[in-house]
Short mmCIF file of C-alpha atoms and ligand atoms in Angstrom, two decimals:
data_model
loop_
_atom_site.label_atom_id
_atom_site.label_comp_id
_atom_site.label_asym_id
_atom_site.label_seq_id
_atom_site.Cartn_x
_atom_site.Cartn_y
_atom_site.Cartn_z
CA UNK A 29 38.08 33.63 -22.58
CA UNK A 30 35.44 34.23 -19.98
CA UNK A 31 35.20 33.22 -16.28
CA UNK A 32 32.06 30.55 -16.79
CA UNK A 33 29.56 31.55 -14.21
CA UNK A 34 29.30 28.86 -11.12
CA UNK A 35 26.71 29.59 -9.49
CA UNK A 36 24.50 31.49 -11.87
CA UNK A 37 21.87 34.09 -9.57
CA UNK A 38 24.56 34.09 -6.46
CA UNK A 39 26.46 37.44 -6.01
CA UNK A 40 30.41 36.69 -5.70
CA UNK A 41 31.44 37.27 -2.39
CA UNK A 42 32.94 40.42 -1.67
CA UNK A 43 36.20 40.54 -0.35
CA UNK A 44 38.12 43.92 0.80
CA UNK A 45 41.34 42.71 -0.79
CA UNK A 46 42.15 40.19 -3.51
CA UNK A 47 43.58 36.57 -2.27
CA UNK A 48 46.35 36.88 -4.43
CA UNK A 49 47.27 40.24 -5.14
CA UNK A 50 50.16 40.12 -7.23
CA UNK A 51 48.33 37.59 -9.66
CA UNK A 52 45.34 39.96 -9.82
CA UNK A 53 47.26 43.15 -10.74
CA UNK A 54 49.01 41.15 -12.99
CA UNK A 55 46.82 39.12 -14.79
CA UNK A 56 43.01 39.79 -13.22
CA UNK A 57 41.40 37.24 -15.48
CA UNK A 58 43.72 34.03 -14.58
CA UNK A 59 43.58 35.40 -10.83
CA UNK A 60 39.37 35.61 -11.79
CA UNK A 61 39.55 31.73 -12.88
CA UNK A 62 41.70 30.44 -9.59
CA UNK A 63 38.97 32.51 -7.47
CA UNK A 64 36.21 30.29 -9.57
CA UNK A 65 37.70 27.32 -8.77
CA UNK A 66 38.13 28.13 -5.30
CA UNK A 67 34.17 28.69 -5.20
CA UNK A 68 33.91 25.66 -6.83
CA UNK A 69 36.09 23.48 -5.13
CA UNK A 70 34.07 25.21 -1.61
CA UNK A 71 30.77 25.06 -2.53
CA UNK A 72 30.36 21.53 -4.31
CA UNK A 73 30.67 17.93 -2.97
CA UNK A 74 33.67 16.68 -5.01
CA UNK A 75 33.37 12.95 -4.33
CA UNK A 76 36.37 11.70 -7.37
CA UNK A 77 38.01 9.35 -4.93
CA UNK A 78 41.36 10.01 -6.72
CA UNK A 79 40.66 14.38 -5.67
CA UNK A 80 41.19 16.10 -2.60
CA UNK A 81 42.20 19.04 -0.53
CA UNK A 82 45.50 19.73 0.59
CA UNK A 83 46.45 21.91 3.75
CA UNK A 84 47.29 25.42 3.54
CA UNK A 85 50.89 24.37 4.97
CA UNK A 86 51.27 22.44 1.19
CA UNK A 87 49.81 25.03 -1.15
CA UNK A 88 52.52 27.10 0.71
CA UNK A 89 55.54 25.00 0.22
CA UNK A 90 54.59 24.50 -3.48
CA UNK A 91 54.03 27.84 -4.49
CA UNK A 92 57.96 28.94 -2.87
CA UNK A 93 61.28 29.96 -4.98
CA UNK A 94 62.27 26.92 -4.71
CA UNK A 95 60.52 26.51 -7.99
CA UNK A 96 63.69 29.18 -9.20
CA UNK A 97 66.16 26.27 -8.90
CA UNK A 98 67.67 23.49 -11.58
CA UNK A 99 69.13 20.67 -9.52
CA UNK A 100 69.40 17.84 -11.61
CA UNK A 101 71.00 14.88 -10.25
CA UNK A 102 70.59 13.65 -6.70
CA UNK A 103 71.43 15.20 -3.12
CA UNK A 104 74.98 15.33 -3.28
CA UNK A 105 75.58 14.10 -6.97
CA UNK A 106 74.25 17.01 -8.96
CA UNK A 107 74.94 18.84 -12.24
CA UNK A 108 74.46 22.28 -11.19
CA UNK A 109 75.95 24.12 -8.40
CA UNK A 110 74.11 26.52 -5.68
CA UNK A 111 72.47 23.22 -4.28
CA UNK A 112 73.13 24.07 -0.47
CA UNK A 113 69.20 24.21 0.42
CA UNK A 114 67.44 21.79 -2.13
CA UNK A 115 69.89 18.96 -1.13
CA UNK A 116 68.15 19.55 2.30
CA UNK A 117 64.82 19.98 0.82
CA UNK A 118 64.87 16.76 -1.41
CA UNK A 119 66.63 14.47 1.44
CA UNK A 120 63.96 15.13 3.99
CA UNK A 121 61.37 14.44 1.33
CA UNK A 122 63.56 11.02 0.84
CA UNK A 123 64.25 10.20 4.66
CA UNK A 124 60.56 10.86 5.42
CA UNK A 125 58.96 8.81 2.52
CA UNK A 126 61.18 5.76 3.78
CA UNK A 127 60.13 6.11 7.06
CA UNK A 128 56.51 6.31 6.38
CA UNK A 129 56.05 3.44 3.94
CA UNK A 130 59.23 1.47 5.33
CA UNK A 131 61.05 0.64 2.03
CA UNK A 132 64.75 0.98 1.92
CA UNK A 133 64.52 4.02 -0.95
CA UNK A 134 62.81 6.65 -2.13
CA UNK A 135 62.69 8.60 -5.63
CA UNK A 136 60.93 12.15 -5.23
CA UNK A 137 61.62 13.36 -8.30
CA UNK A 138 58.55 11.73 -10.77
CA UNK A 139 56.76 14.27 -12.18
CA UNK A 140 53.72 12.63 -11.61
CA UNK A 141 52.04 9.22 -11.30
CA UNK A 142 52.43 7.79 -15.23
CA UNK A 143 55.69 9.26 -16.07
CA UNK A 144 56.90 7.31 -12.51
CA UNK A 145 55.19 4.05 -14.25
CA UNK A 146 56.91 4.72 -17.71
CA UNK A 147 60.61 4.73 -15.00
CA UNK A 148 59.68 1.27 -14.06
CA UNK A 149 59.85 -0.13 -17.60
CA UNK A 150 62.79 1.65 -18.37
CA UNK A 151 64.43 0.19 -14.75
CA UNK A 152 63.65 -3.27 -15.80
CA UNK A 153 62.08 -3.93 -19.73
CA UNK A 154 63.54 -3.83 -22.94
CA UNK A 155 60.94 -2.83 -25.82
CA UNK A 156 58.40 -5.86 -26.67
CA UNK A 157 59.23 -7.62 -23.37
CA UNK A 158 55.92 -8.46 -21.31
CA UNK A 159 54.30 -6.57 -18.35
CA UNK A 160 51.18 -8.34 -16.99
CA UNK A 161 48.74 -5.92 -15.29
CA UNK A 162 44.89 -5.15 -14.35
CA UNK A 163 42.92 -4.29 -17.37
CA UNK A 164 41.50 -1.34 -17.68
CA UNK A 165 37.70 -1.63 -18.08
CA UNK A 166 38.23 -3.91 -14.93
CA UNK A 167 39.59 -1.16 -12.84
CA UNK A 168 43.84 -0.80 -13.85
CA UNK A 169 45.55 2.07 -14.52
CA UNK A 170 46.60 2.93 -18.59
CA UNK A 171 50.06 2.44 -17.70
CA UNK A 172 49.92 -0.76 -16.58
CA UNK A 173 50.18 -1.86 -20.35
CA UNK A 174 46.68 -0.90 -21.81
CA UNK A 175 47.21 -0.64 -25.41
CA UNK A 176 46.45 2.95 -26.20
CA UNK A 177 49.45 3.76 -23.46
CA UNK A 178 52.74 4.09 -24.45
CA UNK A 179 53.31 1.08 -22.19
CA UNK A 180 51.10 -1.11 -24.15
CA UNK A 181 52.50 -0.22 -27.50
CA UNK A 182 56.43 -0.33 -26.50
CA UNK A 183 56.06 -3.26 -24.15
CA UNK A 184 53.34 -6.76 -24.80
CA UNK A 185 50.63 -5.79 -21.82
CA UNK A 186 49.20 -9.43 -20.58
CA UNK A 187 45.86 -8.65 -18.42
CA UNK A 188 44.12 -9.76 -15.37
CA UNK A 189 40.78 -9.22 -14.53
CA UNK A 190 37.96 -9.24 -11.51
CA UNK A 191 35.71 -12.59 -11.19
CA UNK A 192 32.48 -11.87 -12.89
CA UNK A 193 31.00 -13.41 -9.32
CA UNK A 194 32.66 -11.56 -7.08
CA UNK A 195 33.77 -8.21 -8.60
CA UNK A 196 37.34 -9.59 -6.74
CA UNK A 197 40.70 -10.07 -8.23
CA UNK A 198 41.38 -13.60 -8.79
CA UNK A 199 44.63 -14.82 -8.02
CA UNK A 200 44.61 -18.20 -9.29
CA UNK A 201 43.87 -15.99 -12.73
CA UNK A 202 46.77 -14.12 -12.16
CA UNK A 203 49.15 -17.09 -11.16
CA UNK A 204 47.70 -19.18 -14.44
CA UNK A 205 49.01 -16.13 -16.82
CA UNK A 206 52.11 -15.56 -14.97
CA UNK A 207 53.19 -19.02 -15.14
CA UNK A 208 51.95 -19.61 -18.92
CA UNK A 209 53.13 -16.15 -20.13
CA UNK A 210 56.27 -15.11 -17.81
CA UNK A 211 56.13 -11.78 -17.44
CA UNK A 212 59.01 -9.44 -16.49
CA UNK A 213 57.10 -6.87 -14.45
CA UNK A 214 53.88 -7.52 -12.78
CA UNK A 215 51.85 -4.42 -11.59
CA UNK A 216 48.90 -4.81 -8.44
CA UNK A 217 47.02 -2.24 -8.04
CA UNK A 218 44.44 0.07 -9.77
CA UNK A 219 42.25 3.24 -10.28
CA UNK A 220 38.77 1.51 -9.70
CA UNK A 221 39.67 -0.98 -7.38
CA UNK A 222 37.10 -0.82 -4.09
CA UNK A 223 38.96 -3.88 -2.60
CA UNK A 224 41.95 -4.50 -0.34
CA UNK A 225 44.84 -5.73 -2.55
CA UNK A 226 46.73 -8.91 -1.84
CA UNK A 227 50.01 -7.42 -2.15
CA UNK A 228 51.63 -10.82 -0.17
CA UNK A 229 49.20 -13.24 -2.92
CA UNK A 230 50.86 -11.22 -5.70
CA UNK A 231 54.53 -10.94 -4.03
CA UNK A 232 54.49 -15.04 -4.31
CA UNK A 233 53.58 -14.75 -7.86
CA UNK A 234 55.77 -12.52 -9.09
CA UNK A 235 58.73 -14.78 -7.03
CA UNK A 236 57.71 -17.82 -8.95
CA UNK A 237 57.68 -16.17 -12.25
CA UNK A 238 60.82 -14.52 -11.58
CA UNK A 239 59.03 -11.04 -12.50
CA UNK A 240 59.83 -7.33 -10.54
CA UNK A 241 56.36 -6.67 -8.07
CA UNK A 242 55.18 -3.25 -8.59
CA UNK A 243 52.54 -2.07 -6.31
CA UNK A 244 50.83 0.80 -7.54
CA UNK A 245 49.08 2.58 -4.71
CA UNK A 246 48.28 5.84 -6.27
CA UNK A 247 45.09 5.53 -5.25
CA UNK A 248 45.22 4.42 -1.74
CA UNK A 249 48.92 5.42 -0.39
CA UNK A 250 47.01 7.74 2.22
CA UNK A 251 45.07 4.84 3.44
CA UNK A 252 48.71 2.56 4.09
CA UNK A 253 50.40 5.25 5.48
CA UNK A 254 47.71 5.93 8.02
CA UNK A 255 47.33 2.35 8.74
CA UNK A 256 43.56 1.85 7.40
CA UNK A 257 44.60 -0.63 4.26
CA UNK A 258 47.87 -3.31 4.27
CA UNK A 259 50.93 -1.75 3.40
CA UNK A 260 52.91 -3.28 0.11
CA UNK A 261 56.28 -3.70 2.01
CA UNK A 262 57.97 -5.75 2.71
CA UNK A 263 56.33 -7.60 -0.33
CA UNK A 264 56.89 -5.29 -3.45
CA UNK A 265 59.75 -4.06 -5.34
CA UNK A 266 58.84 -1.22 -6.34
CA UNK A 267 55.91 0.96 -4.83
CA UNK A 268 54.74 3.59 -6.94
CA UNK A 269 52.41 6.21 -6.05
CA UNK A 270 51.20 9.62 -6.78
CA UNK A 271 51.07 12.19 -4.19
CA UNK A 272 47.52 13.92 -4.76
CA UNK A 273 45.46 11.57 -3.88
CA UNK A 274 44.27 10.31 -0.66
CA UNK A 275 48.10 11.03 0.67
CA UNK A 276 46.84 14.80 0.18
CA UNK A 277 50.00 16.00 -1.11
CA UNK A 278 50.81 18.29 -3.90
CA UNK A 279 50.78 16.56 -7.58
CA UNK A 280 53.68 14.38 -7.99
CA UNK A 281 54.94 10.85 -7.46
CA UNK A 282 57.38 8.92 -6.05
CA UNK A 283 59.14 5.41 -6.20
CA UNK A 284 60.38 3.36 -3.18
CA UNK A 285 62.34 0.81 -3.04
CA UNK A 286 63.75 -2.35 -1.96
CA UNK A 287 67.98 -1.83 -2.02
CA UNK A 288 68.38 -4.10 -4.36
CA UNK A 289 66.49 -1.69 -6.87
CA UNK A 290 67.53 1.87 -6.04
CA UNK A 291 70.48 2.26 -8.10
CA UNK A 292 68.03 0.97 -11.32
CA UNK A 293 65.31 3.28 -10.23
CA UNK A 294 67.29 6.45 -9.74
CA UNK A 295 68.67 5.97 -13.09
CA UNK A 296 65.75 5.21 -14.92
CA UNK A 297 64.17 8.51 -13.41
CA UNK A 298 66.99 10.80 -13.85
CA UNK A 299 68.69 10.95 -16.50
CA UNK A 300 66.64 8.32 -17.72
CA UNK A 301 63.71 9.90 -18.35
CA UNK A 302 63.40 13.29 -16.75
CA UNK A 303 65.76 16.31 -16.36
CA UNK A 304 65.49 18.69 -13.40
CA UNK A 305 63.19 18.26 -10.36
CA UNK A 306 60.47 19.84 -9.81
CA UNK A 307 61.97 21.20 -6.04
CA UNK A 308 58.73 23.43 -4.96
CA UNK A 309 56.87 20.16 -5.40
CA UNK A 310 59.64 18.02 -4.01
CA UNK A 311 58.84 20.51 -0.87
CA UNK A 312 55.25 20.30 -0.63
CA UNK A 313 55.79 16.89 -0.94
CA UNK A 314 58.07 17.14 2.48
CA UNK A 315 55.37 18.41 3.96
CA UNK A 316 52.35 16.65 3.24
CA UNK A 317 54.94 13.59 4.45
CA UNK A 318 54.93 15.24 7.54
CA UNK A 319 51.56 15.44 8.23
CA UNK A 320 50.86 12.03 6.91
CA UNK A 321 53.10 10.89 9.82
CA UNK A 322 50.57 12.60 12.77
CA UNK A 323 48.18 10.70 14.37
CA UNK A 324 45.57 13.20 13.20
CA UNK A 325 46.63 11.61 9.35
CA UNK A 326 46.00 8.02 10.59
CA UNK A 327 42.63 9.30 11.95
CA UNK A 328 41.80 10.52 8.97
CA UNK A 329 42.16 7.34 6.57
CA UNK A 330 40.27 5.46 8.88
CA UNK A 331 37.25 7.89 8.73
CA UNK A 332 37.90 7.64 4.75
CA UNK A 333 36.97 4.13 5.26
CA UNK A 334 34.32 4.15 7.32
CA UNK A 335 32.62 7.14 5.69
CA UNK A 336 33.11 5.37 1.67
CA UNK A 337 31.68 2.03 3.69
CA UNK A 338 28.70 4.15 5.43
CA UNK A 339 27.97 5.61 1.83
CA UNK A 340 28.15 2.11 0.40
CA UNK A 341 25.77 0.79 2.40
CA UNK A 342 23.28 3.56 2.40
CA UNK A 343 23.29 3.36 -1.54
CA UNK A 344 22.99 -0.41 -1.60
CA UNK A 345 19.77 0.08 0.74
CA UNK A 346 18.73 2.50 -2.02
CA UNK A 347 18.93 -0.23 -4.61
CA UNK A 348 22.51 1.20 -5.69
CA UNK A 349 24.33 -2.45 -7.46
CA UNK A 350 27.93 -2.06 -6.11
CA UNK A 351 30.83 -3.85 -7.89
CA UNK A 352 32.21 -6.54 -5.16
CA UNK A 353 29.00 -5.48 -3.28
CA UNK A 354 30.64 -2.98 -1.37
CA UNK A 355 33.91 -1.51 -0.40
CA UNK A 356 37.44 -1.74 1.94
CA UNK A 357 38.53 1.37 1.22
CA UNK A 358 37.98 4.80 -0.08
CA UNK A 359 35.87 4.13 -3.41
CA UNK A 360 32.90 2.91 -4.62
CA UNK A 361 31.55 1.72 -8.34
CA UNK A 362 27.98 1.97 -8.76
CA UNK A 363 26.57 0.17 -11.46
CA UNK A 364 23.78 2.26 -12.70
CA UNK A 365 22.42 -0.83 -15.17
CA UNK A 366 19.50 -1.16 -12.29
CA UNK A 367 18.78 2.08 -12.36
CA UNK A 368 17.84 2.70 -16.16
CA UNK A 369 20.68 5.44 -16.68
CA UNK A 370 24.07 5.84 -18.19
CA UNK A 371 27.34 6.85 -16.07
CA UNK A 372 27.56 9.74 -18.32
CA UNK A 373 24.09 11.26 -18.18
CA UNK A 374 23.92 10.35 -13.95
CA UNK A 375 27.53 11.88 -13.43
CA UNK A 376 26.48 15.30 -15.79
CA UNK A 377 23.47 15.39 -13.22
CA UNK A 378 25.04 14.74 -10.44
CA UNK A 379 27.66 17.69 -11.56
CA UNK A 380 24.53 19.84 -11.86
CA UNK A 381 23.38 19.32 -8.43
CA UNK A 382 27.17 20.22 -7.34
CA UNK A 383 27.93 16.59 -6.66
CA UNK A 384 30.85 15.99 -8.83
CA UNK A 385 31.53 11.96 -9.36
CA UNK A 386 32.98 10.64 -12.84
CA UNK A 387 31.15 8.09 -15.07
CA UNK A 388 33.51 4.81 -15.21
CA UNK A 389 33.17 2.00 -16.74
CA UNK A 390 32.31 -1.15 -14.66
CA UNK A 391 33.78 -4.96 -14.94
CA UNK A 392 31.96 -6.75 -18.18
CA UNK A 393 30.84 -3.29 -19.35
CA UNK A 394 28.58 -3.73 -22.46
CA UNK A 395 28.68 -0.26 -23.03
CA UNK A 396 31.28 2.23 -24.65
CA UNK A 397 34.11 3.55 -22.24
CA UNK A 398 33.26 6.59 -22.88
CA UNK A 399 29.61 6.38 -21.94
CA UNK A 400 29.89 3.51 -19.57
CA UNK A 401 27.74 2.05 -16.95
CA UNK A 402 28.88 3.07 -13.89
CA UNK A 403 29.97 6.02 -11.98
CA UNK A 404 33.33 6.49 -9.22
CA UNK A 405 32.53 7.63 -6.14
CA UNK A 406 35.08 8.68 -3.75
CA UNK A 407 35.29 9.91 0.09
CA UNK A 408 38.57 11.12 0.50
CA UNK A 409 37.96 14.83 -0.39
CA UNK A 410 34.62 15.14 1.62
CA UNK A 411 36.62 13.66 4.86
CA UNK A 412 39.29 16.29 4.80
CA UNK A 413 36.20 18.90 5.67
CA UNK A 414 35.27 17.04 8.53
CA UNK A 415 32.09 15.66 6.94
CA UNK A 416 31.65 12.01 8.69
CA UNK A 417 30.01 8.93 8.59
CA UNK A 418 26.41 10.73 10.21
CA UNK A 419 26.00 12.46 7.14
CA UNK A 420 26.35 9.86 4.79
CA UNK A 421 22.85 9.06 4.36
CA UNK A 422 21.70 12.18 3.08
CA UNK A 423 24.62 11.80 0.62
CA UNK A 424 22.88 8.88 -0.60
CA UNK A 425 19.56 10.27 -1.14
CA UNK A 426 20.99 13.19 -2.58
CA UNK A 427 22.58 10.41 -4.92
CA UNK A 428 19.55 8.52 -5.67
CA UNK A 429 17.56 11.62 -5.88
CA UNK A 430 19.76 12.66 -8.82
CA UNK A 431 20.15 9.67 -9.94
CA UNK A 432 16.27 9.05 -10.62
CA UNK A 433 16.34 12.90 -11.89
CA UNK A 434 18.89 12.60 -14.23
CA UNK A 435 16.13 9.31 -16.33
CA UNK A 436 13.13 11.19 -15.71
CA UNK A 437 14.36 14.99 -17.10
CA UNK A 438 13.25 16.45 -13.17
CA UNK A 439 15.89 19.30 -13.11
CA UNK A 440 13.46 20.98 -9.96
CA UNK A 441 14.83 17.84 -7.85
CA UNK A 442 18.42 18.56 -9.31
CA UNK A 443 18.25 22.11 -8.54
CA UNK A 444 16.74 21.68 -4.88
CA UNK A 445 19.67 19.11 -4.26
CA UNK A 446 22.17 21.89 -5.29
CA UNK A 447 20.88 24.03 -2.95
CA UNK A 448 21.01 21.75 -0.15
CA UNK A 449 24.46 20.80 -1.29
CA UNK A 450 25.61 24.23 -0.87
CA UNK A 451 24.16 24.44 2.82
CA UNK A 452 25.96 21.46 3.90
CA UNK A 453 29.39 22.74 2.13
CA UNK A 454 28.69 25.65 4.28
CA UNK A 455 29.25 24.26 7.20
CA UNK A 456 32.18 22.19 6.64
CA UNK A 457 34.56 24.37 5.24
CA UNK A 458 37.50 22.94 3.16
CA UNK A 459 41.33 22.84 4.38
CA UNK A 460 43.79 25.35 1.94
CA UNK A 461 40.75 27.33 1.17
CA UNK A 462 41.27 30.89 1.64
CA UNK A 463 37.98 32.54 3.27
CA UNK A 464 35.68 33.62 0.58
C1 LIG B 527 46.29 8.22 -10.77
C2 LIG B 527 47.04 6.98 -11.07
C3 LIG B 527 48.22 6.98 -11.83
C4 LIG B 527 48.71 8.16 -12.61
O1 LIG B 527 48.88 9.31 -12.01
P1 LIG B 527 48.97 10.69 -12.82
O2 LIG B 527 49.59 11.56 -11.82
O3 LIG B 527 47.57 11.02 -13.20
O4 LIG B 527 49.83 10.47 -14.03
C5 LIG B 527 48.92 5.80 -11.96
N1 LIG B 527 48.46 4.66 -11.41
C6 LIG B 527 47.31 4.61 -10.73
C7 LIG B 527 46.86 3.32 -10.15
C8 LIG B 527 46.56 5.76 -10.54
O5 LIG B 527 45.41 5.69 -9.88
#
C-alpha cells in the first residue's frame, strides 16, 4: 500500500526526528500514513460537525498501558485481579461524567456510540417490541430503529419526522404515534438535527405512553455540558452519547442515568453485551471530562454556536437553502437543490479545495441516500483552532465558490480556494497536533 500523496507539488516538511519514533523504526509505512493524516487533519478545513480535535493531554491518556489491562466488571466488582489503578481510573471517569451532565449514573465502558444504543434495547426490549425514533433521511441516527440496523430488524422501529414547513420536529407528530402505537423506548435526538431538542416536550410523551426517554446527544453533548444547548436531565432516562464529538474526547460512549436505571444499564453493557473495557479510553475519557468542566470548555461551545450561526447566515445571504432556515447549534444542512448540484459532486469538490463536509441527505429527499441533496456542515472542529465568528464569511465564499465550481467543471477556482485554505490553516494551528 502506498502513502496517497496530500498535497501533490508541496515538499513534506522536514523534521530532525520522527514524531513517533518507536512506530517509525518499527513499522515506517503505518508511522508514514499517521504523519499523512496529521498533514491532513492540519492543513484542511474539516467542517463534519460530528469531527474534531482533541488536546494533546487526551491523545496522551489514550495511547498509555493502561490499554495492557482486562478489567471486566465494575470498580470494585471485577473478574480479574491487579485492578488497584483502573478502579481509580474508571471511577473518576464515572464521578466526573455525573457531575458534568447531573444524572445519578454513569456507564464508561461503551465501546462507542451504536454499540451504547444496541445496551439500551437490551436494558429495556425484548425482540419485536417497538422503539419509536427520528427517521433517518430526516436527520436520526441508524440505531434508533432504521431498518438496515440491527435495531430495526430485531426490534419494530416506528418513525418521526421534521414538518415539511418548518424543517422542525413536530411534537404533536410524535405524541399522535406514541399514543396510537405505544412504544417501549422512545429515542430524541439525531445526527442531522440543526435545532435545539425539546427534551422536556418529549419527557411528557414518553410519561404518557409509559415508554423509557432516551436522549441521544452524540452529537451535541459538548454543547450541554458547556451550557450553549438545554441539558436532557432531569427529563431523560437514559442519555447516551459518544465522546468524539463536540465533547472532544477520545472515541467512546457512555450512558447516564437516572437511579432507577443503573442496575439495568450496567448489566446490559457488561456482561450484556461487551467484555472488557477499553481502560486507555476509559482514561482519555477522564480527561477530556476534565476539561469539559473549565470555563475555557463552556467558552468554547458557545463560540461553536455562534460561529455554525455566523456561517449560516453568511451562506443563506449567498443563496445557500438551509433546512429549518438556519441553526441553534453546531450544524448546518444545506440544500444544494437551488444551486443545480448534488451533495455528492459539491462535497467531492469541496474535499478538493481541502474543505472536507459530507453529502447528506435532506428532509423529503427525492434523491438516492447515497447521492443526496444536501451536504453537513459542521463548526466544532474549526473552533477548537481558534478560528471565530470574523472569519466566517470567507468560509462562505469559499463555500459558494466551490459550490458553483463543482456545476460548472472550474477546477482553477477549486484549486485557488485550496490554496487559500491552506494559508488560513496556517495560522490557526490545531490542538494535539504535533509541529510539522
Ligand atoms: C455518532 C452517533 C451515534 C453513533 O456513534 P458511533 O460512535 O459512530 O457508533 C449514535 N447516535 C447519534 C445521534 C450519533 O450522532
Amino acid at each position: 500500500m502506498a502513502v496517497q500523496p496530500i498535497d501533490a507539488g508541496r515538499p513534506a516538511p522536514t523534521r530532525t526526528a520522527p514524531n513517533r519514533p518507536a512506530l517509525a523504526a518499527a513499522d515506517p509505512e503505518l508511522a508514514a500514513l499517521v504523519d499523512a493524516e496529521e498533514r491532513l487533519q492540519a492543513d484542511t478545513l474539516r467542517l463534519i460537525p460530528s469531527e474534531n480535535y482533541v488536546s494533546a493531554a487526551v491523545l496522551e491518556a489514550s495511547g498509555t498501558v493502561l490499554q495492557n489491562k482486562y478489567s471486566e466488571g465494575y470498580p470494585g466488582k471485577r473478574y480479574y485481579e491487579g485492578q488497584q489503578v483502573i478502579d481509580q481510573v474508571e471511577t473518576l471517569a464515572v464521578e466526573r461524567a455525573k457531575a458534568l451532565f447531573r444524572m445519578d449514573h454513569a456507564n464508561v465502558q461503551p465501546y462507542s456510540g451504536s454499540p451504547a444504543n444496541l445496551a439500551v434495547y437490551l436494558a429495556f426490549l425484548e425482540p419485536g417490541d417497538s422503539v419509536l425514533g427520528m427517521a433517518l433521511p430526516m436527520g436520526g441516527h441508524l440505531t434508533h430503529g432504521w431498518g438496515v440496523s440491527a435495531t430495526g430488524t430485531w426490534f419494530r422501529g416506528l418513525r418521526y419526522g421534521v414538518r415539511r414547513d418548518t424543517g422542525r420536529v413536530d411534537l404533536d407528530e410524535v405524541r399522535d404515534l406514541a399514543r396510537a402505537e405505544r412504544p417501549k423506548l422512545i429515542f430524541c435526538g439525531g445526527t442531522a438535527v440543526p435545532r435545539t431538542i425539546d427534551f422536556e416536550g418529549f419527557a411528557e410523551i414518553a410519561r404518557e405512553v409509559g415508554a423509557v426517554l432516551v436522549a441521544d446527544v452524540a452529537h451535541i453533548a459538548g454543547l450541554i455540558a458547556g451550557g450553549a444547548h438545554p441539558s436532557p436531565a432531569p427529563h431523560a432516562d437514559v442519555v447516551s452519547t459518544t465522546t468524539h464529538k463536540t465533547l472532544r474526547g477520545p472515541r467512546g460512549a457512555m450512558l447516564l442515568t437516572t437511579a432507577e436505571h443503573a442496575k439495568t444499564i450496567d448489566r446490559a453493557v457488561f456482561p450484556g453485551l461487551q467484555g472488557g473495557p477499553h481502560n486507555q479510553t476509559t482514561a482519555a475519557i477522564a480527561v477530556a471530562l476534565k476539561e469539559a468542566a473549565e470555563p475555557d470548555f463552556a467558552a468554547y461551545a458557545h463560540q461553536v454556536v455562534a460561529n455554525a450561526r455566523a456561517l449560516g447566515d453568511e451562506l443563506a445571504a449567498r443563496g445557500f437553502d438551509l433546512v429549518s432556515g438556519g441553526t441553534d447549534n453546531h450544524l448546518l444542512l444545506a440544500d444544494l437543490t437551488s444551486k443545480g448540484v448534488s451533495g455528492k459532486i459539491a462535497a467531492k469538490a469541496l474535499d478538493r479545495a481541502g474543505i472536507v463536509v459530507n453529502h447528506n441527505t435532506v428532509p423529503y429527499d427525492p434523491r438516492k441516500p447515497f447521492d443526496p441533496s444536501g451536504i453537513r456542515i459542521g463548526t466544532p472542529a474549526l473552533t477548537s483552532r481558534g478560528i471565530g465568528a470574523a472569519e466566517m464569511g470567507t468560509v462562505a465564499q469559499w463555500i459558494g465558490l466551490v459550490v458553483d465550481a463543482a456545476r460548472t467543471g472550474d477546477e482553477s477556482t477549486v484549486s485557488k480556494v485550496r490554496e487559500e485554505v491552506r494559508t488560513m490553516m496556517e495560522a490557526y494551528p490545531a490542538p494535539g497536533l504535533l509541529p510539522a
